[in-house]
PDB file of C-alpha atoms in Angstrom:
ATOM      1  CA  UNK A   1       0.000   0.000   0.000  1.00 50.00           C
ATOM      2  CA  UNK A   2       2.812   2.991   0.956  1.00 55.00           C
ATOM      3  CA  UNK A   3       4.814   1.687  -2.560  1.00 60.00           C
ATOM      4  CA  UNK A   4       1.438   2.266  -4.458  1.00 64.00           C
ATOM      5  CA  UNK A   5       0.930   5.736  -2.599  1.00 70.00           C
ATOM      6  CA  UNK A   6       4.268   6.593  -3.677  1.00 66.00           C
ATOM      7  CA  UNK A   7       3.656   5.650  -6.992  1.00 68.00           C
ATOM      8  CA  UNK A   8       0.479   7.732  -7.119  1.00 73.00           C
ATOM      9  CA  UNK A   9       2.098  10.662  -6.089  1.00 74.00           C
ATOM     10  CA  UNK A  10       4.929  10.802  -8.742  1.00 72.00           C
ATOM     11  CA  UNK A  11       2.318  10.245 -11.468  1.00 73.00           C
ATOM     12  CA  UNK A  12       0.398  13.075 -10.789  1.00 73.00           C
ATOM     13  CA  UNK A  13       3.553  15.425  -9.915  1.00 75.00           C
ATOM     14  CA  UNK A  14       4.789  14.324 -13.885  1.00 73.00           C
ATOM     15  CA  UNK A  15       0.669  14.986 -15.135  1.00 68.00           C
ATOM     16  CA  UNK A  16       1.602  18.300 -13.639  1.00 70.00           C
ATOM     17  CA  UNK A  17       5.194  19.053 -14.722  1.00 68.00           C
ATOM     18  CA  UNK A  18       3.913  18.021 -18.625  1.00 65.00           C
ATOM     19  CA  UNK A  19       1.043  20.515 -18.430  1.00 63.00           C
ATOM     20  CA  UNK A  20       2.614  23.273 -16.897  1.00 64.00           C
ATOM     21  CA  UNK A  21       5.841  22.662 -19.712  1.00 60.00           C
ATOM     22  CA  UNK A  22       2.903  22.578 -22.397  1.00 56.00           C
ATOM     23  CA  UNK A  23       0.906  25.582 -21.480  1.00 56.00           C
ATOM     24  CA  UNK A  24       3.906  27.371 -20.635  1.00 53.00           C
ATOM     25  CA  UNK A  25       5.306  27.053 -23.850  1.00 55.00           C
ATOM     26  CA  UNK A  26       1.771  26.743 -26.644  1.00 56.00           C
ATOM     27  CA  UNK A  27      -0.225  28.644 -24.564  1.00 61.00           C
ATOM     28  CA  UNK A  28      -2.981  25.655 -25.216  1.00 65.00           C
ATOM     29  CA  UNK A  29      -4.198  23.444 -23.103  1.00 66.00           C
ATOM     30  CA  UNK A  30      -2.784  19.377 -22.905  1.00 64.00           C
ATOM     31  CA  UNK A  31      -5.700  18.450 -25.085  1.00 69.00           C
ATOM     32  CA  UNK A  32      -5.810  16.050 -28.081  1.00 70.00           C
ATOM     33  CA  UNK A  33      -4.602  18.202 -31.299  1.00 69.00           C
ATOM     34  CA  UNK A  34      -3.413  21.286 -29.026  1.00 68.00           C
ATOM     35  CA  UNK A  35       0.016  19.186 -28.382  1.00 65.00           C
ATOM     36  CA  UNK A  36       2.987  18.281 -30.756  1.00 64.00           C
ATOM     37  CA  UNK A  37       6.045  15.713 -31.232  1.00 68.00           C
ATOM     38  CA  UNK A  38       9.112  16.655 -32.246  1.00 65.00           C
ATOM     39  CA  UNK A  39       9.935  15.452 -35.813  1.00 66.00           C
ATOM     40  CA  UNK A  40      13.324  15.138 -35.319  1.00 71.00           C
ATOM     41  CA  UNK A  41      13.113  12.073 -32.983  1.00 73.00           C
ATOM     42  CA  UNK A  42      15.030   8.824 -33.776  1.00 77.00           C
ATOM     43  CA  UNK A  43      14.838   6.981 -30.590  1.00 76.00           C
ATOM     44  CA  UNK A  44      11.491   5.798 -29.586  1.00 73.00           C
ATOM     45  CA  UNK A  45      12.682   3.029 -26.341  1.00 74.00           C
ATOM     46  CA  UNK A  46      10.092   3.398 -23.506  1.00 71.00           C
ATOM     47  CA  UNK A  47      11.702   4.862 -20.667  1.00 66.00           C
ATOM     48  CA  UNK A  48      12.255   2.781 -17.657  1.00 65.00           C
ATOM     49  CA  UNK A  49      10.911   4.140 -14.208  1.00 63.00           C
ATOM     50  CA  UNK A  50      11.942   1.627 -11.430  1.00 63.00           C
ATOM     51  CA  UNK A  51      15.782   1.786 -10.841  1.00 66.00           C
ATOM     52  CA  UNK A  52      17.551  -0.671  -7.950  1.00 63.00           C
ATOM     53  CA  UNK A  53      18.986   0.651  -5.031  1.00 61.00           C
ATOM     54  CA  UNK A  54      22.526  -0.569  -3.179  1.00 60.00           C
ATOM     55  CA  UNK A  55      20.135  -2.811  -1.405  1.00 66.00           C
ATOM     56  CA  UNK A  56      18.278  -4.306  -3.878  1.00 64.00           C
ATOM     57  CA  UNK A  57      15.119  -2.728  -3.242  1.00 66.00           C
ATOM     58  CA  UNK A  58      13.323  -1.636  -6.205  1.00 66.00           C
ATOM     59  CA  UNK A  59      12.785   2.200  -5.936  1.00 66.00           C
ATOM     60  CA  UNK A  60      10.202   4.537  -8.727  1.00 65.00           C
ATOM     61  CA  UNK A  61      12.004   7.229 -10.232  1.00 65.00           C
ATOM     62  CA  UNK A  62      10.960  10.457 -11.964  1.00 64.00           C
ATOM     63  CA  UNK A  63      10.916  10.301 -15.457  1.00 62.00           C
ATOM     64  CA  UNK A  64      12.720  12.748 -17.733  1.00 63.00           C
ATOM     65  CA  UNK A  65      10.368  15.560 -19.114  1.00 66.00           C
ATOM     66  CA  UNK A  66       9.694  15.051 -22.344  1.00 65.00           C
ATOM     67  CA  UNK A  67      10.988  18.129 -24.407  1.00 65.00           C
ATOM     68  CA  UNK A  68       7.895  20.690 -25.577  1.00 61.00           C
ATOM     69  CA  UNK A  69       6.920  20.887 -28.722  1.00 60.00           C
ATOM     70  CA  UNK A  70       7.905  23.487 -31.135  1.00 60.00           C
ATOM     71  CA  UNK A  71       5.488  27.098 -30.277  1.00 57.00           C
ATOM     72  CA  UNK A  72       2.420  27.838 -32.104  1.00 61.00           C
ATOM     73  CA  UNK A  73       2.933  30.946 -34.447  1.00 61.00           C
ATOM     74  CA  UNK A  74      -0.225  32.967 -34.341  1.00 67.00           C
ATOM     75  CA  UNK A  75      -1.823  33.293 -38.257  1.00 69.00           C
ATOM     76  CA  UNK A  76      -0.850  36.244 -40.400  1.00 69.00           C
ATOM     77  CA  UNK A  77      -3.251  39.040 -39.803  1.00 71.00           C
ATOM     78  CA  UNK A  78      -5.879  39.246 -42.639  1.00 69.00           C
ATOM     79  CA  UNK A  79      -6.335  41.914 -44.407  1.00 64.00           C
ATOM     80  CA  UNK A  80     -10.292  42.646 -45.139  1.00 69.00           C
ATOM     81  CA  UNK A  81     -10.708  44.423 -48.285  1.00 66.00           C
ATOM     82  CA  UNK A  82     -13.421  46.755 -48.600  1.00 64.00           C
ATOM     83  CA  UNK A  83     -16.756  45.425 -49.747  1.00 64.00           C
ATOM     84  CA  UNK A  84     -19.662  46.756 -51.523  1.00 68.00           C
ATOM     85  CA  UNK A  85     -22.848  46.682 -50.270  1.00 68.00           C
ATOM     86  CA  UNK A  86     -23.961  43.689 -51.675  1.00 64.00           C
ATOM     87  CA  UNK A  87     -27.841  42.056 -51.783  1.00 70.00           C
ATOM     88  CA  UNK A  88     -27.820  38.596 -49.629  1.00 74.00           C
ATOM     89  CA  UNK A  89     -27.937  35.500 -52.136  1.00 76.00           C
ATOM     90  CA  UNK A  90     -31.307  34.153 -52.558  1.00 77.00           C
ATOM     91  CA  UNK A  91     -32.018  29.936 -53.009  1.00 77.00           C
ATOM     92  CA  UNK A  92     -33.354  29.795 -56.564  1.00 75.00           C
ATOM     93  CA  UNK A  93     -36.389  27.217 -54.720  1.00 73.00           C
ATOM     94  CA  UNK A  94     -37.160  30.538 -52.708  1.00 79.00           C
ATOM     95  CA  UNK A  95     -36.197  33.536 -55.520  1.00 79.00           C
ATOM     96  CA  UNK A  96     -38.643  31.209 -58.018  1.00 81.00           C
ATOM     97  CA  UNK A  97     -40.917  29.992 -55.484  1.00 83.00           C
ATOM     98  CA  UNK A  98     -44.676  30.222 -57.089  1.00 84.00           C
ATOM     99  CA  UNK A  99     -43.243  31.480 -60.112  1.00 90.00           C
ATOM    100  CA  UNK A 100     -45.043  28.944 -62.741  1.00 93.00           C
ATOM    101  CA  UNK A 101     -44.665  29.367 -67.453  1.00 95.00           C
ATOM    102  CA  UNK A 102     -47.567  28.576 -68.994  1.00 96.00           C
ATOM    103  CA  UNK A 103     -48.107  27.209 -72.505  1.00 96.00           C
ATOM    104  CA  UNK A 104     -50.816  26.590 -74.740  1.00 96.00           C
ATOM    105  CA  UNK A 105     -50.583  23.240 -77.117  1.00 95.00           C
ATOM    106  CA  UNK A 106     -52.340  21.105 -77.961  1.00 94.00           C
ATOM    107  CA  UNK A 107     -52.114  17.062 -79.760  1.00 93.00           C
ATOM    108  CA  UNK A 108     -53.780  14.992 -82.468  1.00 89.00           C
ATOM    109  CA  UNK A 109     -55.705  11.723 -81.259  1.00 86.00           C
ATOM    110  CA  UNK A 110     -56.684   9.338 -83.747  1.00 84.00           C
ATOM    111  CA  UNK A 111     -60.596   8.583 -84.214  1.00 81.00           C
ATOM    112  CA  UNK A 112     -61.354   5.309 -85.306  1.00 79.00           C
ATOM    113  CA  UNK A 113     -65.093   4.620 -84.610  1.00 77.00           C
ATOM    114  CA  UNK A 114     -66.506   7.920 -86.097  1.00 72.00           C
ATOM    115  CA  UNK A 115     -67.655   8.999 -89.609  1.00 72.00           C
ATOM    116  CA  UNK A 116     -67.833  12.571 -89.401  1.00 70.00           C
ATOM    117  CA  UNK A 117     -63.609  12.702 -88.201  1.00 72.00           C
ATOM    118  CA  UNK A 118     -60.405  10.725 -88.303  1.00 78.00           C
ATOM    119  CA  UNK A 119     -58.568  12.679 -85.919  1.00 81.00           C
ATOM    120  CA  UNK A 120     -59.362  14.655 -82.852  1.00 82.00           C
ATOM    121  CA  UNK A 121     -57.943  18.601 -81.817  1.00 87.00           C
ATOM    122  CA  UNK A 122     -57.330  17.952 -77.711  1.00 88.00           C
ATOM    123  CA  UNK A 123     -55.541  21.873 -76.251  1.00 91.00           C
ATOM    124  CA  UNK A 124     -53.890  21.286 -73.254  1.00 94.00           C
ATOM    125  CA  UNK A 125     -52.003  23.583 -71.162  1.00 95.00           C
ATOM    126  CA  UNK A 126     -48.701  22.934 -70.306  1.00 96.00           C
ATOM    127  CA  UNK A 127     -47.310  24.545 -67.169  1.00 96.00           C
ATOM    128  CA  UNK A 128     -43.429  24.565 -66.035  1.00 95.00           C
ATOM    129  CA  UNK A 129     -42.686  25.223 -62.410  1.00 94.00           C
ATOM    130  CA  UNK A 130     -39.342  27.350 -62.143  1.00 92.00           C
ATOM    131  CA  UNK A 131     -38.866  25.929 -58.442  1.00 90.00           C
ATOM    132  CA  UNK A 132     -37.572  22.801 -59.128  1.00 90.00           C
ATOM    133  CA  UNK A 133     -38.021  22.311 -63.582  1.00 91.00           C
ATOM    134  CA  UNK A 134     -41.110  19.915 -63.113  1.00 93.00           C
ATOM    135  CA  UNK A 135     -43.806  19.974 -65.712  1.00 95.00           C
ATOM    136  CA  UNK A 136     -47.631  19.450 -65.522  1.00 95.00           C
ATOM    137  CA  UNK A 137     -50.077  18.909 -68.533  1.00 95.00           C
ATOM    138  CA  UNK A 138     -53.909  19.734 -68.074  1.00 95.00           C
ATOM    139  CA  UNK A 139     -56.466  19.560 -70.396  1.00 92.00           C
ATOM    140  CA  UNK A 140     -59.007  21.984 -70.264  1.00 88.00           C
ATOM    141  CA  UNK A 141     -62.512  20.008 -68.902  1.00 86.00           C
ATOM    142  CA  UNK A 142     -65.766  20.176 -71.875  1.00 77.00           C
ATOM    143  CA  UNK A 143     -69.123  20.128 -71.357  1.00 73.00           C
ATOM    144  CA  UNK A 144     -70.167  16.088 -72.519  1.00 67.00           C
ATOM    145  CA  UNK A 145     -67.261  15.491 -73.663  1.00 68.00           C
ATOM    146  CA  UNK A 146     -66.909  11.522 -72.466  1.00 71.00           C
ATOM    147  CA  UNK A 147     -63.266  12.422 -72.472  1.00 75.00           C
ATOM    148  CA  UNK A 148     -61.192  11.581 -69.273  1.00 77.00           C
ATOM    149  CA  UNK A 149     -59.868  14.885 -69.430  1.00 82.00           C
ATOM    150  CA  UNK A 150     -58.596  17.852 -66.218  1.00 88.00           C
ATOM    151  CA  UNK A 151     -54.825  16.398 -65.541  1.00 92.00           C
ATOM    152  CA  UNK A 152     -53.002  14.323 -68.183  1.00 92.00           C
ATOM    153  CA  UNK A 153     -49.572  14.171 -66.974  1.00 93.00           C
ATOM    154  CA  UNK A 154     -49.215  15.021 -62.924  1.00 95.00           C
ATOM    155  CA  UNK A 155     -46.282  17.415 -61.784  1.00 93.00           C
ATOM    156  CA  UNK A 156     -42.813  15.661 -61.803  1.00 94.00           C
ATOM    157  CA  UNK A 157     -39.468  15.792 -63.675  1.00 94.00           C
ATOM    158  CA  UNK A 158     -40.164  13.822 -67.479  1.00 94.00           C
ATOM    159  CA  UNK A 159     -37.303  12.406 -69.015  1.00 92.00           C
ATOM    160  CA  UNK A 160     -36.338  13.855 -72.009  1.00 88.00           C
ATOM    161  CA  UNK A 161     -33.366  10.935 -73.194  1.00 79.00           C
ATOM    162  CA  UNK A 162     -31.304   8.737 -71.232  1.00 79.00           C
ATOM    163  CA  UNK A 163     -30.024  10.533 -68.113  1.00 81.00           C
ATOM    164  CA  UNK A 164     -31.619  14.250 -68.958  1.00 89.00           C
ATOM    165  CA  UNK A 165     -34.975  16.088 -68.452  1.00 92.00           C
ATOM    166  CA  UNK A 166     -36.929  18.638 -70.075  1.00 94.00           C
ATOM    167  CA  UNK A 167     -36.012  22.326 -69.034  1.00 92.00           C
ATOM    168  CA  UNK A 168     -37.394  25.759 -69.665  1.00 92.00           C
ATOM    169  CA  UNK A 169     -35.347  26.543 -72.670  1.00 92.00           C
ATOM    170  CA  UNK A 170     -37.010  22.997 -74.449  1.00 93.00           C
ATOM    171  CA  UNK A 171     -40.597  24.858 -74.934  1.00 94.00           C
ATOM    172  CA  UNK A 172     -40.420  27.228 -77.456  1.00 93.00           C
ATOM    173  CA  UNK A 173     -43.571  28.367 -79.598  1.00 94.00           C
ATOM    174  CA  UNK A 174     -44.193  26.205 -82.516  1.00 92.00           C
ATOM    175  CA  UNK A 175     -42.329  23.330 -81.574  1.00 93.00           C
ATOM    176  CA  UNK A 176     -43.335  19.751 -80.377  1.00 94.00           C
ATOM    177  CA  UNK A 177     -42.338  17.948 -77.030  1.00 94.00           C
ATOM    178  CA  UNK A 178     -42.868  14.622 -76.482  1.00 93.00           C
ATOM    179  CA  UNK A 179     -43.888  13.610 -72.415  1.00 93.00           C
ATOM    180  CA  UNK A 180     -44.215   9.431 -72.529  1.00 90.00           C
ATOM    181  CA  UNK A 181     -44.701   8.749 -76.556  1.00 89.00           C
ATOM    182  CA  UNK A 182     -47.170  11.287 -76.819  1.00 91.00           C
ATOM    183  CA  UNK A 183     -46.575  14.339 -78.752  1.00 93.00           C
ATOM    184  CA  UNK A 184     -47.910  18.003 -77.561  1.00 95.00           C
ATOM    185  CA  UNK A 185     -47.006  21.042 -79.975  1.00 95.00           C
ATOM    186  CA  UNK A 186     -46.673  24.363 -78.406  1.00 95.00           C
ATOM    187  CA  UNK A 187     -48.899  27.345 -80.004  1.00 95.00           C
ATOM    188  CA  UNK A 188     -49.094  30.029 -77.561  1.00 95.00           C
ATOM    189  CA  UNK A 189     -48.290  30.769 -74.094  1.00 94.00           C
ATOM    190  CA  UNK A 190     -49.446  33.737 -71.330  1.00 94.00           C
ATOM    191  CA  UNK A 191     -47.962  37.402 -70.476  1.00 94.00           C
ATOM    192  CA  UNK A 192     -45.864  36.421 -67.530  1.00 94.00           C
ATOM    193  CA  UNK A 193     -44.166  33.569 -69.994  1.00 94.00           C
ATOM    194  CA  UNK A 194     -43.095  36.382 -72.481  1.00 94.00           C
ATOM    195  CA  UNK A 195     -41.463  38.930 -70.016  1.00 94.00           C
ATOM    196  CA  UNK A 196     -40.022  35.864 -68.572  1.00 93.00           C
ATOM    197  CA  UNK A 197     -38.178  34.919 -71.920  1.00 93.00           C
ATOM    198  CA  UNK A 198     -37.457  38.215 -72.508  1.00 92.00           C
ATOM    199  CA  UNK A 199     -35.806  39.527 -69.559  1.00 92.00           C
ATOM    200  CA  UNK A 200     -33.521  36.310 -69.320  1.00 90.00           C
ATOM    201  CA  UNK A 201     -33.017  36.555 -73.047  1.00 91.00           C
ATOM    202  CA  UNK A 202     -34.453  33.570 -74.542  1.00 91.00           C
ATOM    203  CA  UNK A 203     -35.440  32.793 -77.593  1.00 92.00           C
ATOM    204  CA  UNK A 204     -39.412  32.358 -77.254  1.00 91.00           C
ATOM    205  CA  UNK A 205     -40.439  31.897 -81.532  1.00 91.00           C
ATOM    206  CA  UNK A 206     -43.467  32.979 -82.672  1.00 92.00           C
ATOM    207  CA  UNK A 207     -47.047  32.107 -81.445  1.00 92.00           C
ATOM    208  CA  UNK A 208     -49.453  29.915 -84.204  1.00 93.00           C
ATOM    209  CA  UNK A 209     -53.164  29.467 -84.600  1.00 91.00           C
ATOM    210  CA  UNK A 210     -55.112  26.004 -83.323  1.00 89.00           C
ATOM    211  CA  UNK A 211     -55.511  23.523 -86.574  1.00 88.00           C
ATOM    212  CA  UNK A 212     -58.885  22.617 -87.604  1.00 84.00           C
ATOM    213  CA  UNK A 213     -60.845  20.290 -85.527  1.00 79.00           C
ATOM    214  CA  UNK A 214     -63.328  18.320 -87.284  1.00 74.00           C
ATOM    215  CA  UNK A 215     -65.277  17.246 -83.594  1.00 73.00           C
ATOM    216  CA  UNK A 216     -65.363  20.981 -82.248  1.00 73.00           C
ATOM    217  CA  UNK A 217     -66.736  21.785 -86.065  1.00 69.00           C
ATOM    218  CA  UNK A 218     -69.482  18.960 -85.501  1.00 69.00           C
ATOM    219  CA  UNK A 219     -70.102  19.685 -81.947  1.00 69.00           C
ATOM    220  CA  UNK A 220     -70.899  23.544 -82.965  1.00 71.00           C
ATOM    221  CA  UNK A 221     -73.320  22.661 -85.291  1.00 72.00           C
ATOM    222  CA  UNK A 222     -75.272  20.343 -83.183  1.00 70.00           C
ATOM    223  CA  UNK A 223     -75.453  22.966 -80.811  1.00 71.00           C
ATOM    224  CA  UNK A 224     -76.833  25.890 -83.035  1.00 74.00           C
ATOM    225  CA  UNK A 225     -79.261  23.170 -84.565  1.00 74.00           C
ATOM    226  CA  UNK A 226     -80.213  22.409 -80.598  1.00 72.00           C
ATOM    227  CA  UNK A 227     -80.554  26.319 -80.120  1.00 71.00           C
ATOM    228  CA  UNK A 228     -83.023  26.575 -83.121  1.00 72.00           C
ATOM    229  CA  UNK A 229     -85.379  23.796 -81.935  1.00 74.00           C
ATOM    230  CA  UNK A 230     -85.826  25.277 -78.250  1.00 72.00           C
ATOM    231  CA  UNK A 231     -86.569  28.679 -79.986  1.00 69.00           C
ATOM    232  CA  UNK A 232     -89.218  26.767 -82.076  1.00 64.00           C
ATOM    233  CA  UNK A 233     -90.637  24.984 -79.746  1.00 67.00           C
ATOM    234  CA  UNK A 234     -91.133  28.290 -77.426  1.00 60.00           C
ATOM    235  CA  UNK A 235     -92.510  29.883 -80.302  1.00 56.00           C
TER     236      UNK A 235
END
């Protein structure tokens, strides 16, 4: 028990040496990363700390003080040159939040069961959300249609080819995009679309009429003819 005591006591008086030699000479504290070895050792032999006396007894001795590490050198002082007053940066998910292009197009469907057309006229609107470059494809809801029509192709990124997606400067005016083998050409699109195009400087092409649609021809007259025989009837 008084050997371990001893032993104790010359531990902690070296714990106190090494941080008083460390702080004295860093100024940092004996903490992992604040302390350094010198790179010019070449003998790495653990010291021994029991030593024999004349009478055999084994007796702890001090062990030397390691030498301190080399002294931190404070960083160059930096030199702040003067700024403008510059506007904070802005996310582009919260500088285009709500900030939505929208086209006009429309595509052809095949009619196979009809006589009076071959093909169909459906207009859709095609809207790109700035945000995050996802696209959406509606189609405008008509009165007895028996179309399934309101949204055709739900927000999300649509591939374009292997490894890409569509993005704003793919929708021009008069030219055809194809979401899932399904063709849309672009006629038209709204106000905010053009200044949009224009401020960024984009090419935007030229805006172009709806084709003829045999069904919206058909449906028109069955609907004057329908108007005719109410007013006849009232008569």
């Amino acid at each position: 028990r008084g050997l371990g005591d001893v032993y104790n006591r010359q531990y902690q008086r070296r714990v106190r040496g090494i941080c008083k030699a460390a702080m004295s000479t860093t100024g940092l504290p004996l903490l992992p990363g604040n302390t350094f070895t010198d790179p010019t050792t070449t003998n790495f032999h653990k010291a021994q700390i029991f030593s024999k006396a004349n009478n055999g007894i084994q007796v702890i001795k001090d062990k030397p003080m390691a030498r301190a590490g080399p002294v931190v050198v404070p960083p160059p002082p930096q030199h702040t040159m003067p700024r403008e007053d510059l506007p904070p940066a802005v996310p582009a998910y919260v500088a285009l939040d709500r900030m939505v292009l929208r086209f006009f197009g429309y595509f052809k469907e095949a009619v196979h069961e009809s006589r009076a057309e071959n093909y169909r006229v459906r207009k859709v609107t095609l809207l790109y959300y700035l945000e995050d470059n996802t696209v959406q494809v509606n189609e405008p809801r008509e009165e007895n249609s028996g179309l399934p029509q309101g949204c055709l192709i739900k927000r999300h990124h649509i591939p374009k080819e292997r490894g890409s997606f569509y993005t704003v400067v793919d929708f021009m005016l008069g030219s055809e995009v194809t979401f899932y083998r399904r063709t849309f050409r672009i006629v038209d699109c709204d106000a905010f679309t053009a200044d949009f195009f224009g401020e960024n400087g984009l090419e935007l092409g030229q805006p172009e009429d709806y084709p003829y649609n045999p069904h919206e021809a058909v449906y028109m007259i069955g609907k004057k003819k329908e108007v005719e025989n109410l007013s006849l009837i009232h008569i």
